[in-house]
Short mmCIF file of N, CA and C in Angstrom, two decimals:
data_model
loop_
_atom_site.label_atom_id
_atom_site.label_comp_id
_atom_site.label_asym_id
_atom_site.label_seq_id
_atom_site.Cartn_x
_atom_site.Cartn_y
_atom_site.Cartn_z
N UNK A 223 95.23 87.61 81.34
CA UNK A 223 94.63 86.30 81.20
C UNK A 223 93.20 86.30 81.75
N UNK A 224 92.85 86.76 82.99
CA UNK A 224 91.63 86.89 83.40
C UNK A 224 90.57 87.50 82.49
N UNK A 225 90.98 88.16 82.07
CA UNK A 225 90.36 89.68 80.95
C UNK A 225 89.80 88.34 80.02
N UNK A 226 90.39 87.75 79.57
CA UNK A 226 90.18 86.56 78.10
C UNK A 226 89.24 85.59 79.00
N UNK A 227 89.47 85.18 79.74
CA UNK A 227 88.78 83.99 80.86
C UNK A 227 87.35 85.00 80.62
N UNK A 228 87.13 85.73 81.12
CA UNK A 228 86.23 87.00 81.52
C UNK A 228 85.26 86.39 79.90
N UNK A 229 86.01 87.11 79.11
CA UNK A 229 85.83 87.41 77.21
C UNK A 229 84.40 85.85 77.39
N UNK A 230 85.26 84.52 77.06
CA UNK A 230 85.06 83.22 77.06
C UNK A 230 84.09 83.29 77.62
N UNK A 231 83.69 83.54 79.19
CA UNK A 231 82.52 83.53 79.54
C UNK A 231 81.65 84.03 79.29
N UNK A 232 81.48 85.41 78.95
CA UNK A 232 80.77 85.76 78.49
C UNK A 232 80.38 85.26 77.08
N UNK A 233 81.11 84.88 76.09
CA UNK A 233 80.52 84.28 74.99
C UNK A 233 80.10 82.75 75.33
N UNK A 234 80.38 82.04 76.22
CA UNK A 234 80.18 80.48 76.59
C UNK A 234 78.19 80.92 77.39
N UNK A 235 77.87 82.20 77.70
CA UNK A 235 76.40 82.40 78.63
C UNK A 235 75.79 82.60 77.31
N UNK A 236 76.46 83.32 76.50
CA UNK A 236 75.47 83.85 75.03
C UNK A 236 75.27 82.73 74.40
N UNK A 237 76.36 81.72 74.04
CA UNK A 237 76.18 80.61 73.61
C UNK A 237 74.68 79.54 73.52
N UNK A 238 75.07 79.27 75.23
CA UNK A 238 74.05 78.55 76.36
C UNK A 238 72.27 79.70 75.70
N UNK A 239 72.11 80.67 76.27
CA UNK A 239 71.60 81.25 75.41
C UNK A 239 70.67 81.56 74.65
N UNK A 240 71.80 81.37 73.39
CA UNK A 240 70.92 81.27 72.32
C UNK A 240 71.14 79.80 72.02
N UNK A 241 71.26 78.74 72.16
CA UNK A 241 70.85 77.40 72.55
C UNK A 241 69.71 77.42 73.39
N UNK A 242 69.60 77.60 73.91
CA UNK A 242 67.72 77.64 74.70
C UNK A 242 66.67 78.64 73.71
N UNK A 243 67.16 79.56 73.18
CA UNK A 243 66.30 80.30 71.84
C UNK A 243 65.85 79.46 71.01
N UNK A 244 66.94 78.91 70.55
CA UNK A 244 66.80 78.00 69.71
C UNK A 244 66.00 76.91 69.86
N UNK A 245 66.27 76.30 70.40
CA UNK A 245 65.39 74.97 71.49
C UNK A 245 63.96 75.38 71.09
N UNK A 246 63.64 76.43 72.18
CA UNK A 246 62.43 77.18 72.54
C UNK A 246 61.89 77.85 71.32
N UNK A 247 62.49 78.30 70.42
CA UNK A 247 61.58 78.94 69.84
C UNK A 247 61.58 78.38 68.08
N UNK A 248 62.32 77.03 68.52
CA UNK A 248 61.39 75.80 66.91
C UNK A 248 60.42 75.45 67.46
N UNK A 249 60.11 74.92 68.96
CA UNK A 249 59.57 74.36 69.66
C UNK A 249 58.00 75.26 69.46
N UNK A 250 58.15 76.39 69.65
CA UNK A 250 56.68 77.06 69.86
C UNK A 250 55.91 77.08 68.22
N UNK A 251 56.71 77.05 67.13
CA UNK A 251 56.87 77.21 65.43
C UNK A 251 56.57 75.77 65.63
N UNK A 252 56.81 74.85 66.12
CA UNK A 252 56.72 73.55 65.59
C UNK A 252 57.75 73.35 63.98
N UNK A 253 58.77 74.08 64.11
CA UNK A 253 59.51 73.68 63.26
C UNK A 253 60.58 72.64 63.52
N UNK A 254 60.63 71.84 62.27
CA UNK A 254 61.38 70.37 62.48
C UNK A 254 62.86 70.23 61.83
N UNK A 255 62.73 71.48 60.91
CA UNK A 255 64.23 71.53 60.03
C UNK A 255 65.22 71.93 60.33
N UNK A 256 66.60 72.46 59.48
CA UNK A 256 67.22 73.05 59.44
C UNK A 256 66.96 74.73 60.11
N UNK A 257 68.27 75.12 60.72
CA UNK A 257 68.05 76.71 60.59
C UNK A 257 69.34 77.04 61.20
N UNK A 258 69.44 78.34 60.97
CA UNK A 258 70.79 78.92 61.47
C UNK A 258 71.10 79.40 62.52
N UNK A 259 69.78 79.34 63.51
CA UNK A 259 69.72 79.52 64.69
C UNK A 259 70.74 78.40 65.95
N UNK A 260 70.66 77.32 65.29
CA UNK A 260 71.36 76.16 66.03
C UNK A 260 72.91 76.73 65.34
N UNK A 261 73.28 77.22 64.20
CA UNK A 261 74.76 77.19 63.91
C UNK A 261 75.16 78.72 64.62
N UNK A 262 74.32 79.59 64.93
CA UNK A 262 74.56 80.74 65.63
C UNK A 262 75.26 80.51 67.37
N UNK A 263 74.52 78.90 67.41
CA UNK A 263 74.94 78.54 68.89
C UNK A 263 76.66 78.25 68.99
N UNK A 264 76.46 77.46 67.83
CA UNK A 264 78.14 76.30 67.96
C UNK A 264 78.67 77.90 67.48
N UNK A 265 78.93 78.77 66.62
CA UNK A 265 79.80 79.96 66.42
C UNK A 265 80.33 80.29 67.57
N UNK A 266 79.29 80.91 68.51
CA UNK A 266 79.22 81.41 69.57
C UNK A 266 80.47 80.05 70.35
N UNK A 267 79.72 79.06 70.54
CA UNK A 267 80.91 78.35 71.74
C UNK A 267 82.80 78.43 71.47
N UNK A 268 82.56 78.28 69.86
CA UNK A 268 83.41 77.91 69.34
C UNK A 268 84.42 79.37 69.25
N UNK A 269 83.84 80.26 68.27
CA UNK A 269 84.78 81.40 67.54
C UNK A 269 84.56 82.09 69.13
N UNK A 270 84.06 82.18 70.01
CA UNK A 270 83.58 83.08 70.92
C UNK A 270 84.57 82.40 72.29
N UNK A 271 84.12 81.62 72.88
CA UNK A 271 84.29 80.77 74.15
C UNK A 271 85.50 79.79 74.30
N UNK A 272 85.91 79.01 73.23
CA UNK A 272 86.92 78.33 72.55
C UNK A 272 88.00 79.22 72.05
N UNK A 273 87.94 80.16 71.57
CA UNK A 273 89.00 81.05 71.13
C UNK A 273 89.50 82.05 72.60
N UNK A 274 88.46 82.33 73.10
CA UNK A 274 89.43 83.27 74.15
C UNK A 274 90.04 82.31 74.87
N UNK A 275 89.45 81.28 75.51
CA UNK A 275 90.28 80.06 76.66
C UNK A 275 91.69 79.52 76.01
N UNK A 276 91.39 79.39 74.58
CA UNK A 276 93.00 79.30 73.90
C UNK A 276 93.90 81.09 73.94
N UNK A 277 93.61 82.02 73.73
CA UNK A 277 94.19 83.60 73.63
C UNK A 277 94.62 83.25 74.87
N UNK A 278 93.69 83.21 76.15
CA UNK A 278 94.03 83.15 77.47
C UNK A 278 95.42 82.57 78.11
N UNK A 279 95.52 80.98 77.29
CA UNK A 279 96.72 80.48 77.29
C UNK A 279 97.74 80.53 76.38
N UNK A 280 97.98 81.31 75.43
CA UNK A 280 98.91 81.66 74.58
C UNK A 280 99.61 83.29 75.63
N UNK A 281 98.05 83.79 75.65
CA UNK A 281 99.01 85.17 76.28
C UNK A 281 99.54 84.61 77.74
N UNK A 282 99.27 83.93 78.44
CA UNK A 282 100.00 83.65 79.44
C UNK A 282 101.51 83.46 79.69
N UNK A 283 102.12 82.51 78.51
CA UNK A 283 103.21 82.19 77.93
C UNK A 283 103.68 83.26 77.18
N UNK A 284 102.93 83.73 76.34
CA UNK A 284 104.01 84.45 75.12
C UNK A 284 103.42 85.74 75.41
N UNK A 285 102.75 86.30 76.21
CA UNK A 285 102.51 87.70 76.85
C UNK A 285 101.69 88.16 75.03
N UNK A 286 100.58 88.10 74.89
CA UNK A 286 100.04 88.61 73.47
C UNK A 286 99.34 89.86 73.65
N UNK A 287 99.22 90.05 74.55
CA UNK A 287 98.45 91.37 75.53
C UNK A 287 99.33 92.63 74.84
N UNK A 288 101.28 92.41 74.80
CA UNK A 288 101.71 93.46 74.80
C UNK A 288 102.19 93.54 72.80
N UNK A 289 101.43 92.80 72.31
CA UNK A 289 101.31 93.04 70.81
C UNK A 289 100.78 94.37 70.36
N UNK A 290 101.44 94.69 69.53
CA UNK A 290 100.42 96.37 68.61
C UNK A 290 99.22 95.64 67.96
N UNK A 291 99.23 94.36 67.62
CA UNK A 291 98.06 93.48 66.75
C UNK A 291 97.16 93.42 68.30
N UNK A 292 97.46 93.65 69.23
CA UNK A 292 96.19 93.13 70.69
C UNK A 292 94.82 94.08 70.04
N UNK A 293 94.77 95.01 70.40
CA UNK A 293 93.89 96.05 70.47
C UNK A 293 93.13 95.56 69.04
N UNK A 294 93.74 95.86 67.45
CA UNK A 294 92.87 95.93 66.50
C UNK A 294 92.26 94.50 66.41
N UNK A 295 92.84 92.93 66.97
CA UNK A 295 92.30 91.78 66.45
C UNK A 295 91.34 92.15 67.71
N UNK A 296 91.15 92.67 69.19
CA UNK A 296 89.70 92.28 70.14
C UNK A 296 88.75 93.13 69.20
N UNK A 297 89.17 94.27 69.07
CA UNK A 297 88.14 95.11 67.87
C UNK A 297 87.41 94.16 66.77
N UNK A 298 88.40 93.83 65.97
CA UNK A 298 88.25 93.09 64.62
C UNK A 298 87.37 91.85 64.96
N UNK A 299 87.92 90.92 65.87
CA UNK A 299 86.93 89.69 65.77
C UNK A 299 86.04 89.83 66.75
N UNK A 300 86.05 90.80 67.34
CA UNK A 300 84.78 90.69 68.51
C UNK A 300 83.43 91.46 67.91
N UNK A 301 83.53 92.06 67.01
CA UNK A 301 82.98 92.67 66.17
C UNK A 301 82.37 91.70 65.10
N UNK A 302 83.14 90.85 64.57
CA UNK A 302 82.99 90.03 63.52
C UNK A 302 82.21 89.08 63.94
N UNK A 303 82.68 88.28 65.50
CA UNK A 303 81.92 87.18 65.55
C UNK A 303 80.51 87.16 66.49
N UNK A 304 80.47 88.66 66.94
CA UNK A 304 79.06 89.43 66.70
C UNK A 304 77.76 89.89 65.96
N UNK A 305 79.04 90.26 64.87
CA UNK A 305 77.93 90.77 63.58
C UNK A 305 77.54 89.24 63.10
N UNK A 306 78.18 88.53 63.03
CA UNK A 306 78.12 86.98 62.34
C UNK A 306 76.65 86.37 63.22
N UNK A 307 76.79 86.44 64.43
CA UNK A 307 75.93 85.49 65.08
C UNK A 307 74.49 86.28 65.37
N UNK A 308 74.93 87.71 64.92
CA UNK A 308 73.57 88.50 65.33
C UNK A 308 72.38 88.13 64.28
N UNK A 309 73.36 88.44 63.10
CA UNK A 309 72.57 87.93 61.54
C UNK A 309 72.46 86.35 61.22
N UNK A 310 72.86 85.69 61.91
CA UNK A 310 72.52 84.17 61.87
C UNK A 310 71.15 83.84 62.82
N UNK A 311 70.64 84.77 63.97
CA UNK A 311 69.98 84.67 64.56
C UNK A 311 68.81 85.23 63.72
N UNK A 312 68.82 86.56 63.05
CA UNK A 312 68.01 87.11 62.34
C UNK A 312 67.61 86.15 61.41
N UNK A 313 68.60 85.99 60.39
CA UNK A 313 68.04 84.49 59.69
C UNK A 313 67.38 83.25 59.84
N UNK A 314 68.01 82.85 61.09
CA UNK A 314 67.22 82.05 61.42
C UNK A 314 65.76 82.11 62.46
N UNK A 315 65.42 83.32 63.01
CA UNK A 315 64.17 83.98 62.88
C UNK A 315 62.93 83.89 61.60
N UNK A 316 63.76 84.11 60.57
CA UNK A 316 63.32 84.74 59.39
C UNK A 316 62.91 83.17 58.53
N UNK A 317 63.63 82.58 58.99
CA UNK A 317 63.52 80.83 58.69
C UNK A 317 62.17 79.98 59.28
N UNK A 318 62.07 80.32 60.45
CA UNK A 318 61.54 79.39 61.05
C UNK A 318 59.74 80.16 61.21
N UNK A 319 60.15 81.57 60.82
CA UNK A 319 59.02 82.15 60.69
C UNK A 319 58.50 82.12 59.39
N UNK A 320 59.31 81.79 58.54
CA UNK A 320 58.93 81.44 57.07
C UNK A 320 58.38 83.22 56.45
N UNK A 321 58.97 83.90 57.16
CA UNK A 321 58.83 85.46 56.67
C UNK A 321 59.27 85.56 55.11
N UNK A 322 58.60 86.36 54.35
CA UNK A 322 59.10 86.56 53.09
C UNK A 322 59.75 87.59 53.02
N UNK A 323 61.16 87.94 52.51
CA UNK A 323 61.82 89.02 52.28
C UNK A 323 61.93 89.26 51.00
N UNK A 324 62.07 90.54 50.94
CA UNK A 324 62.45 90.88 49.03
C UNK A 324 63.87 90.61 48.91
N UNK A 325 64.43 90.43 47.73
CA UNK A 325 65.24 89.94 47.15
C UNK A 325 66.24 91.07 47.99
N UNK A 326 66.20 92.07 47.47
CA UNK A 326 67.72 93.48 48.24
C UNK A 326 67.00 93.09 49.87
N UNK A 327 66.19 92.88 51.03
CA UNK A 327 66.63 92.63 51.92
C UNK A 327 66.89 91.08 52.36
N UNK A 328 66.37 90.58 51.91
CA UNK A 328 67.40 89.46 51.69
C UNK A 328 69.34 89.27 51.72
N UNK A 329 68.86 89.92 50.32
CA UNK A 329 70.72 90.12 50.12
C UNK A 329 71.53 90.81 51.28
N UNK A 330 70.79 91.75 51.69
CA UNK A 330 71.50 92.32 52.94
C UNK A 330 71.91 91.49 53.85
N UNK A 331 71.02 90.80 54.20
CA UNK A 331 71.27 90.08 55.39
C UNK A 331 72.45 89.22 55.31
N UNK A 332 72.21 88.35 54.13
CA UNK A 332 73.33 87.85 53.97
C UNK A 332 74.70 88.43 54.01
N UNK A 333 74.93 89.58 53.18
CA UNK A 333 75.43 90.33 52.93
C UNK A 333 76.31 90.92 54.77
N UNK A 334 75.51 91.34 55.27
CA UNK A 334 75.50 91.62 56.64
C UNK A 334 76.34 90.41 57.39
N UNK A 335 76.31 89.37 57.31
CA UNK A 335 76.35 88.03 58.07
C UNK A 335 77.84 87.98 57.28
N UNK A 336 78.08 87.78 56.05
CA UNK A 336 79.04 87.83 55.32
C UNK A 336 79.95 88.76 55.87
N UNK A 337 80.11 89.94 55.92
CA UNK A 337 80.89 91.06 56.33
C UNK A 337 81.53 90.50 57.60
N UNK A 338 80.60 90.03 58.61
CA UNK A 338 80.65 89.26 60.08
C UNK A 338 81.83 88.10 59.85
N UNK A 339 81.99 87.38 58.90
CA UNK A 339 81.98 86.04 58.77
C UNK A 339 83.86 86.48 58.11
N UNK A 340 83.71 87.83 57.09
CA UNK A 340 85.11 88.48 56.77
C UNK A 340 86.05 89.03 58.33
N UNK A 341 85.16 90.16 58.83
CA UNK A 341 85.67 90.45 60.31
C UNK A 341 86.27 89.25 60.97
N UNK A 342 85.30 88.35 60.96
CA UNK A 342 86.04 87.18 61.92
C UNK A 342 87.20 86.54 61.26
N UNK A 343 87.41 86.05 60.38
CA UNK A 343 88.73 85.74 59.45
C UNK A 343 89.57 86.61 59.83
N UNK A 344 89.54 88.16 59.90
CA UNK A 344 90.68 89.33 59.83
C UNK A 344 91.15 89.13 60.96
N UNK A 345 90.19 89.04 62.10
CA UNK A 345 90.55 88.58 63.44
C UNK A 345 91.25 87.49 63.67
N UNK A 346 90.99 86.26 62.66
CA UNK A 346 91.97 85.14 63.11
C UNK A 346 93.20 85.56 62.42
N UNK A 347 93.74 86.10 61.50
CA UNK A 347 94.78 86.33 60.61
C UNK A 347 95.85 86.75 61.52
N UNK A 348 94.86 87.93 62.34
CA UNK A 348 95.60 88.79 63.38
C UNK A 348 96.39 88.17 64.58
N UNK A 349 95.17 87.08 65.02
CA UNK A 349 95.60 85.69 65.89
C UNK A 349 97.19 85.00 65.60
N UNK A 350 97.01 84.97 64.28
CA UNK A 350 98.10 83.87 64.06
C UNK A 350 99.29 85.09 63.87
N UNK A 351 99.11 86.42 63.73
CA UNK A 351 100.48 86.80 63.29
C UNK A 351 100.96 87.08 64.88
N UNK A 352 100.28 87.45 65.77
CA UNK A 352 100.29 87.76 67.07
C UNK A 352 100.69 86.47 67.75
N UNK A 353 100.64 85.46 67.23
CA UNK A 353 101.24 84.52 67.60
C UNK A 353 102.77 83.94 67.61
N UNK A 354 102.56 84.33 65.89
CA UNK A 354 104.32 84.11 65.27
C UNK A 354 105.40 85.17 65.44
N UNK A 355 104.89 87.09 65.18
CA UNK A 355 105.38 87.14 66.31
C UNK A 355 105.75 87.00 67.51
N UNK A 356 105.02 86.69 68.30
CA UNK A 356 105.56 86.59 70.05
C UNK A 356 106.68 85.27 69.71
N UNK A 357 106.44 84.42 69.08
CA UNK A 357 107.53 83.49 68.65
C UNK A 357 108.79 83.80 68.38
N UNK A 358 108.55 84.30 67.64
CA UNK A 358 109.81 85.00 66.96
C UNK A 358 110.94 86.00 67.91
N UNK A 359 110.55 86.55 68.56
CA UNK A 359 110.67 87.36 69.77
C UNK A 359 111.06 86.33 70.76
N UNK A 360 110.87 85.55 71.36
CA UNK A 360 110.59 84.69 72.13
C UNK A 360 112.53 83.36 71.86
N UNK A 361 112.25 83.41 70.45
CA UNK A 361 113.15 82.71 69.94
C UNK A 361 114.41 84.33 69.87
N UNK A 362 114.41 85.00 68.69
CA UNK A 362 115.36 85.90 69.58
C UNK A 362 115.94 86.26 70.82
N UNK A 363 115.16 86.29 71.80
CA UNK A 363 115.27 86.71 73.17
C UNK A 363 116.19 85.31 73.92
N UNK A 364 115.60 84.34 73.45
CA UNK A 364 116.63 83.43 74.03
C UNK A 364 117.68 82.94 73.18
N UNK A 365 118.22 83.09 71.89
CA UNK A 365 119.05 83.19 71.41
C UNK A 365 119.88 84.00 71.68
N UNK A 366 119.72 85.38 72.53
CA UNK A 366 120.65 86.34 73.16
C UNK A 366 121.09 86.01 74.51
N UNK A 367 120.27 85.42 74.86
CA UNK A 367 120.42 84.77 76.58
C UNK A 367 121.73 84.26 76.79
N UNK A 368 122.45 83.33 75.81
CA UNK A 368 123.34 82.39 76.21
C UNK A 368 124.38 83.63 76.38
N UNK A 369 124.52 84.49 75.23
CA UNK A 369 125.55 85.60 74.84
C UNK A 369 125.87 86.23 76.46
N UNK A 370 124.59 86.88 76.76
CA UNK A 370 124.75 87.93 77.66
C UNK A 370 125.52 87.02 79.22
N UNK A 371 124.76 85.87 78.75
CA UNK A 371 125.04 85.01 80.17
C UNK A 371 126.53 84.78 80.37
N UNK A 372 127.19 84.05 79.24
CA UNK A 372 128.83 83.94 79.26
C UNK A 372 129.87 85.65 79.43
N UNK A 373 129.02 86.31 79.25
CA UNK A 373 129.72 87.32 79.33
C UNK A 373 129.78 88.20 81.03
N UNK A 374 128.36 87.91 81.34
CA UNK A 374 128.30 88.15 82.68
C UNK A 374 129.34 87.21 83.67
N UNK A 375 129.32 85.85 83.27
CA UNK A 375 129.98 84.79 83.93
C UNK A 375 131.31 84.75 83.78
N UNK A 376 132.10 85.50 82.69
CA UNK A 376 133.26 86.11 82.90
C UNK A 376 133.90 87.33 83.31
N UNK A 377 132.85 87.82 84.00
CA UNK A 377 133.39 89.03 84.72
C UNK A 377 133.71 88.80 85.69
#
């Protein structure tokens, strides 16, 4: 649980952050619009800071730590909602600087951010099966309880 508490914080400082990037650096551009720099922030609180403080309290209860899905979903979405917010930052760099890109790096980026945006999905998929297992388990395990118990209690 600490380990996830740990996770959260660290994505809740990156958050904070790149929220002051952001702030700070429409501010020096004198830009007034849109950009993806502000949605790089809420990702971050949200898929980042919000998701481990919930993992934190699921594995507490349903132990998710000792899943075979543990290891590949911290891989999978920590990766994902990395690559996602790195290239949302780039973009929105690329926005506010009004930089011109060619069409193939362009596409990359997107492209790049996209891949991020798949990772993070694979990672939640992983979430929820790591969930329904431990359920499932959880519900077995005490469906055997009563068994073992009457049997102990008649010895």
């Amino acid at each position: 649980m600490k380990r996830h508490i740990k996770f959260a914080l660290v994505y809740a400082v990156l958050a904070m952050a790149c929220g002051v990037f952001y702030r700070e650096f429409t501010k020096a551009y004198e830009f007034t619009g849109t950009t993806a720099l502000g949605k790089a922030h809420t990702h971050l609180f949200m898929l980042g800071m919000t998701v481990f403080l919930l993992f934190a309290l699921f594995d507490a209860k349903l132990h998710l730590r000792k899943s075979r899905l543990y290891v590949p979903f911290m891989i999978v979405y920590n990766a994902g909602v990395g690559l996602a917010a790195a290239l949302m930052i780039v973009r929105g760099v690329l926005e506010v600087t009004a930089a011109e890109l060619s069409a193939g790096a362009d596409g990359a980026v997107s492209g790049i951010a996209g891949l991020g945006h798949i990772l993070t999905a694979a990672g939640i998929v992983l979430f929820f099966c790591m969930l329904l297992f431990a359920l499932r388990n959880e519900k077995n395990a005490s469906e055997k309880a009563p068994e073992n118990n009457s049997e102990t209690a008649g010895s």
